[in-house]
Protein backbone atom coordinates (compact mmCIF):
# COMPACT_ATOMS: atom_id res chain seq x y z
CA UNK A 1 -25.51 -5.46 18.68
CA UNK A 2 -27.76 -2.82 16.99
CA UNK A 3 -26.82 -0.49 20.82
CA UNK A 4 -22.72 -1.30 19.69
CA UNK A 5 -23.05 -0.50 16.40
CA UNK A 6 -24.58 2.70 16.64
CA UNK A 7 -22.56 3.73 19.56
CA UNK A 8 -19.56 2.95 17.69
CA UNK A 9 -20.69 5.82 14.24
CA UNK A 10 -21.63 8.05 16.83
CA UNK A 11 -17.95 8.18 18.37
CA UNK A 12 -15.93 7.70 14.90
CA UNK A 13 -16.31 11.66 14.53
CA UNK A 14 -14.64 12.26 18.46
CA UNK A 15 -11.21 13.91 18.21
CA UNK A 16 -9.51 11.02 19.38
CA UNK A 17 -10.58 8.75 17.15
CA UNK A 18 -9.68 11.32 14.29
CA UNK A 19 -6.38 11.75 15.19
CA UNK A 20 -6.04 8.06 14.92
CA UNK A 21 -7.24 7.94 11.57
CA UNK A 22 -5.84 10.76 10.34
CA UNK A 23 -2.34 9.60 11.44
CA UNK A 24 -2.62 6.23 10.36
CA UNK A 25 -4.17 7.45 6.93
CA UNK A 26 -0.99 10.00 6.16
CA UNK A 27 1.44 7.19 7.03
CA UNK A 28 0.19 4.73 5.00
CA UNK A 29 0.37 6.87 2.16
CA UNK A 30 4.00 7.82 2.74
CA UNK A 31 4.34 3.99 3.16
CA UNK A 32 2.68 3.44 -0.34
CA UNK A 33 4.29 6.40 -1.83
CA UNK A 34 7.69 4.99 -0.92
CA UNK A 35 7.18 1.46 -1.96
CA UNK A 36 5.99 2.22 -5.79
CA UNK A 37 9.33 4.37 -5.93
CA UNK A 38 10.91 1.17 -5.04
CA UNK A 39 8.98 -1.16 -7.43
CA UNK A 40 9.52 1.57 -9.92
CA UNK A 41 13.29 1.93 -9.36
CA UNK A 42 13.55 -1.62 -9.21
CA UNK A 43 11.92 -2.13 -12.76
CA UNK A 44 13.66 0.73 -14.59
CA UNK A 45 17.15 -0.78 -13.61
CA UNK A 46 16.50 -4.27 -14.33
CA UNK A 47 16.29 -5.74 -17.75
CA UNK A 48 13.59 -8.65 -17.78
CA UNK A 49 13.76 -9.30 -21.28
CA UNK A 50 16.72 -7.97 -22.99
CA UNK A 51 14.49 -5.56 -25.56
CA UNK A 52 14.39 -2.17 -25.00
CA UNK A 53 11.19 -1.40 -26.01
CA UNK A 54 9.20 -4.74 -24.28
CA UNK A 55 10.95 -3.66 -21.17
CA UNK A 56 9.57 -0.09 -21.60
CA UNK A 57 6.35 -1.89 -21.94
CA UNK A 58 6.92 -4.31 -18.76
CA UNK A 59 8.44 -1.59 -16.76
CA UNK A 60 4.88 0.40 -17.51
CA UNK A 61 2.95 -1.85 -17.11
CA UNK A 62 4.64 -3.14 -13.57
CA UNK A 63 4.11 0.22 -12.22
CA UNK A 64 0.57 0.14 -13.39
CA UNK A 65 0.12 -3.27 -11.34
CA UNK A 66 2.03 -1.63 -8.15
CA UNK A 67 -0.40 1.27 -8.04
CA UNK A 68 -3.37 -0.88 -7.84
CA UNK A 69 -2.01 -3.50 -5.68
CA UNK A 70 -0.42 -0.70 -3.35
CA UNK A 71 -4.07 0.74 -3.59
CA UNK A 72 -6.04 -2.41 -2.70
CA UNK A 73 -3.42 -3.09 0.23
CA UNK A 74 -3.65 0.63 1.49
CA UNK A 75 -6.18 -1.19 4.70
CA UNK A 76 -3.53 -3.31 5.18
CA UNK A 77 -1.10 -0.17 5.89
CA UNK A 78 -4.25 1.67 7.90
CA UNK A 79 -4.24 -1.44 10.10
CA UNK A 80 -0.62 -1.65 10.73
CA UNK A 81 0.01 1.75 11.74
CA UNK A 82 -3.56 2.09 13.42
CA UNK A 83 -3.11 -1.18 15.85
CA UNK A 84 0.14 0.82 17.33
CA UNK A 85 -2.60 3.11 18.67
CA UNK A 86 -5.66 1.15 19.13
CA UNK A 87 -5.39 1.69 23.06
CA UNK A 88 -6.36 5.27 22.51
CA UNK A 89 -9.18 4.00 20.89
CA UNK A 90 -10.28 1.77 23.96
CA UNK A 91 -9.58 4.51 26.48
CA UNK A 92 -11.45 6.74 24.74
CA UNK A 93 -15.02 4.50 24.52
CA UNK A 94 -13.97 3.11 28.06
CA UNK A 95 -13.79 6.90 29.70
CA UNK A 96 -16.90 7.84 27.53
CA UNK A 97 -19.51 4.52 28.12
CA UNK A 98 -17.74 2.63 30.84
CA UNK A 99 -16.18 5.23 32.99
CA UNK A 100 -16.73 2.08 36.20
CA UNK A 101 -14.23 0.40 34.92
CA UNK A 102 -11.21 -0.19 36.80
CA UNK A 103 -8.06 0.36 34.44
CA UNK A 104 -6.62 -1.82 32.22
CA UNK A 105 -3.60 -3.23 31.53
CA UNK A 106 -1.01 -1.45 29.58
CA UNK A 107 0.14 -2.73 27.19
CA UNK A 108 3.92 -2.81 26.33
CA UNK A 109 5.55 -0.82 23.13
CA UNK A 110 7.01 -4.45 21.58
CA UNK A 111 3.71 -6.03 22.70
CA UNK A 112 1.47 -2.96 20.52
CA UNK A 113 3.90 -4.11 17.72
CA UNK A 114 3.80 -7.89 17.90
CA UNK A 115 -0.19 -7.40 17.64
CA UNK A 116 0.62 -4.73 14.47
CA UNK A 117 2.15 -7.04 12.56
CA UNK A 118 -0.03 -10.02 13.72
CA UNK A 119 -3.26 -7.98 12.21
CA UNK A 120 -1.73 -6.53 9.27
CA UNK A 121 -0.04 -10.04 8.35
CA UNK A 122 -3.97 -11.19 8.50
CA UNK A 123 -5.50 -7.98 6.27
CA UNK A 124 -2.63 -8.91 4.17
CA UNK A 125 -3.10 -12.86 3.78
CA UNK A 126 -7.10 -11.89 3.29
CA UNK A 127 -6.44 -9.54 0.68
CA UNK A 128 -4.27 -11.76 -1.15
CA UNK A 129 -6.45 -14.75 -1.02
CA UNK A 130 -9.69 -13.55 -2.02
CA UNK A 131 -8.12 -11.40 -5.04
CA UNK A 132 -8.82 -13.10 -7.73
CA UNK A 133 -12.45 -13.82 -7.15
CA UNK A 134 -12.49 -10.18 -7.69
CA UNK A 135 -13.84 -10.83 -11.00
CA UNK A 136 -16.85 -12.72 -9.52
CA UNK A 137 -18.26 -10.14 -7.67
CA UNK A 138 -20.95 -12.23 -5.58
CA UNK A 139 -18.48 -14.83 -4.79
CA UNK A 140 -16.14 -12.20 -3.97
CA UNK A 141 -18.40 -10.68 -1.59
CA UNK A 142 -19.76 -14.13 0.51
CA UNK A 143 -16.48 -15.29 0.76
CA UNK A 144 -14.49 -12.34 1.47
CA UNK A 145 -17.35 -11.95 4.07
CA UNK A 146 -17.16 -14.75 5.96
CA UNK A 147 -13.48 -15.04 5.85
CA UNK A 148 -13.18 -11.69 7.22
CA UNK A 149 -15.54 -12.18 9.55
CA UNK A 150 -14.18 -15.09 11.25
CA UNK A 151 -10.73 -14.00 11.61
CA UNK A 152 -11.42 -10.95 12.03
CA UNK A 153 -13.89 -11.27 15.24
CA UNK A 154 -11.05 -13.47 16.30
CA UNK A 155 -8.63 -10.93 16.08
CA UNK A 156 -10.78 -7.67 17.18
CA UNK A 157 -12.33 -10.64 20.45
CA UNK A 158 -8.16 -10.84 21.51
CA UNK A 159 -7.30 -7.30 21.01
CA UNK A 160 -10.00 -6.18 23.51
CA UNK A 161 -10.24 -9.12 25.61
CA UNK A 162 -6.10 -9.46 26.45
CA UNK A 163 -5.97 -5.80 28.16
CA UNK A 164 -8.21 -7.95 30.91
CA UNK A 165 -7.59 -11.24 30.76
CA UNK A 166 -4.67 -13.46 31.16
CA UNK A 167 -3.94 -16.13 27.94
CA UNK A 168 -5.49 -18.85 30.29
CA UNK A 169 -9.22 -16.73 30.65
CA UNK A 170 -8.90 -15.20 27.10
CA UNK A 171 -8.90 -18.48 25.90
CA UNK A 172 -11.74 -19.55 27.95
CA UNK A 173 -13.71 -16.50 27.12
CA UNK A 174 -13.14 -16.96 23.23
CA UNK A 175 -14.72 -20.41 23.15
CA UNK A 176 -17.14 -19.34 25.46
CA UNK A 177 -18.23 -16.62 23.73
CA UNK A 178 -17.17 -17.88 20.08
CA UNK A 179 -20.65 -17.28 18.25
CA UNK A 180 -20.76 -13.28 19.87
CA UNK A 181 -17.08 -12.58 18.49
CA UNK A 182 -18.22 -14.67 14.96
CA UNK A 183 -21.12 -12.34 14.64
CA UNK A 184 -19.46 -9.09 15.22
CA UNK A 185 -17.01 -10.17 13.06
CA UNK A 186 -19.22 -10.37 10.56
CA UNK A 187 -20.33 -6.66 11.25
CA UNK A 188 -16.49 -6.04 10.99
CA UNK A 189 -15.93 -7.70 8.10
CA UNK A 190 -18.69 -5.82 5.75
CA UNK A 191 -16.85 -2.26 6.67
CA UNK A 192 -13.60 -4.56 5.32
CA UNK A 193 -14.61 -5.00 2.22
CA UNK A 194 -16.50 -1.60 1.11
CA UNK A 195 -13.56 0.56 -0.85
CA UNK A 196 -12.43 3.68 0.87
CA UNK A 197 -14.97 2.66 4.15
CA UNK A 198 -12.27 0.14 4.93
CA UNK A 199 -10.06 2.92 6.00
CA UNK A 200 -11.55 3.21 9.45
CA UNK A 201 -11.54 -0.33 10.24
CA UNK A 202 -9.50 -0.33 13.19
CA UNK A 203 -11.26 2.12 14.40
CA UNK A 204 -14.60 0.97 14.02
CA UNK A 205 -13.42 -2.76 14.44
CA UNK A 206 -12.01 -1.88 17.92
CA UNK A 207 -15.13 0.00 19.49
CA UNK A 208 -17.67 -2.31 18.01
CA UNK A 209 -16.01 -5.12 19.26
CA UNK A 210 -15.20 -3.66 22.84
CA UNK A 211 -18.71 -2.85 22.99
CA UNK A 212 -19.40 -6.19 22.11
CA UNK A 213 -17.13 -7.62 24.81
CA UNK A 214 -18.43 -5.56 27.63
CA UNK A 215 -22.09 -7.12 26.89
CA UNK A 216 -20.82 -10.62 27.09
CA UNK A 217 -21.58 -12.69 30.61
CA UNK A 218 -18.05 -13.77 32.39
C-alpha cells in the first residue's frame, strides 16, 4: 500500500493529471459561482416574512449560508466534473507502470456520466450527513473517516475494476477482495476530509486505488 501511495504523489504533478484537475477545479467554480447567483436571486425576490428589514436580514444571511455550503460542497463539484475524465487518469498510470497491459474497455459517454452522478450523489449524501458533527471535531473526523472510507473504496474498487471485468466478476472480485478496497478506502477517505486537499480526490482516489487493484490476486 505504502508502493501505491507513493506512486500515486509522485504522478499527481504529470501533465495529465493537471489538466484534469485544473479543468475540473475551474468548472466547479463556474458551477458554484452560478448557483449562489441563483440562491441570491431567489432570496432577493421572495418575501419570507413580509418585513422589509428582517428580509434584508434573511436575504443576508441566506447568502452567507450559500457561500459556505457551496464552499464545503465544492469536492462534490471536483468529483462530478472529474469522474467524466477519470479514464485519462487510468491511461495515464496504466501507460506509465503497467504498460503489459492489454487495453481496456472504453467506456461509453452516458456510461462516464451515469458513474458522475453516481459518485457525486455519494460526496454529496457524505457531506450532508456528517455536517453537523462538524462541531465535534473528533467525532467528526472517526466518523467521517470510516464512512468515507467504506463507500468510498467501494466506489474507487468499481470504477477501476468495471473497465475489466464484467458485473458478474466485479462482483466476485469486490467480496473477494472486500478488506483491500476497505483499506484503501480508508487512505481515500483521509485526503476527503482535509480542506482544500480534497480537491484532488479523484485524482488521487483513482490511481491509488488502480494501483491497489493491480496488486490484488484474481
Amino acid at each position: 500500500m505504502f508502493d501505491a501511495f507513493f506512486k500515486t504523489l509522485g504522478q499527481l504533478p504529470t501533465p495529465p493529471f493537471q489538466r484534469v484537475l485544473w479543468l475540473s477545479i475551474g468548472g466547479s467554480l463556474v458551477t458554484a459561482i452560478i448557483l449562489w447567483f441563483a440562491i441570491n436571486f431567489t432570496l432577493q425576490n421572495t418575501d419570507f416574512i413580509g418585513l422589509g428589514w428582517l428580509d434584508w436580514i434573511v436575504d443576508i444571511l441566506g447568502s452567507v449560508a450559500a457561500v459556505v455550503l457551496l464552499f464545503l460542497l465544492l469536492p462534490a463539484f471536483v468529483g462530478l466534473i472529474a469522474s467524466l475524465m477519470l479514464e485519462t487518469i487510468c491511461r495515464a498510470v496504466e501507460a506509465r507502470h503497467y504498460p503489459h497491459l492489454p487495453e481496456a474497455r472504453s467506456q461509453s459517454i452516458m456510461e462516464a456520466i451515469l458513474i458522475g452522478i453516481r459518485f457525486a450523489a455519494i460526496l454529496i449524501v457524505l457531506n450532508i450527513l456528517v455536517l453537523p458533527l462538524i462541531f465535534f471535531p473528533p467525532v467528526y473526523f472517526v466518523v467521517g473517516w470510516a464512512l468515507n472510507g467504506y463507500l468510498l473504496g467501494r466506489e474507487y474498487f468499481e470504477l477501476v475494476a468495471c473497465r475489466r471485468l464484467d458485473a458478474t466478476e466485479l462482483r466476485a472480485m469486490r467480496r473477494k477482495h472486500g478488506f483491500a478496497a476497505l483499506s484503501a478506502g480508508l487512505v481515500i477517505a483521509v485526503v476527503s476530509i482535509i480542506p482544500i486537499v480534497n480537491l484532488i480526490l479523484p485524482l488521487f482516489g483513482t490511481a491509488f486505488m488502480l494501483h491497489t487493484y493491480q496488486r490484488l490476486p484474481t
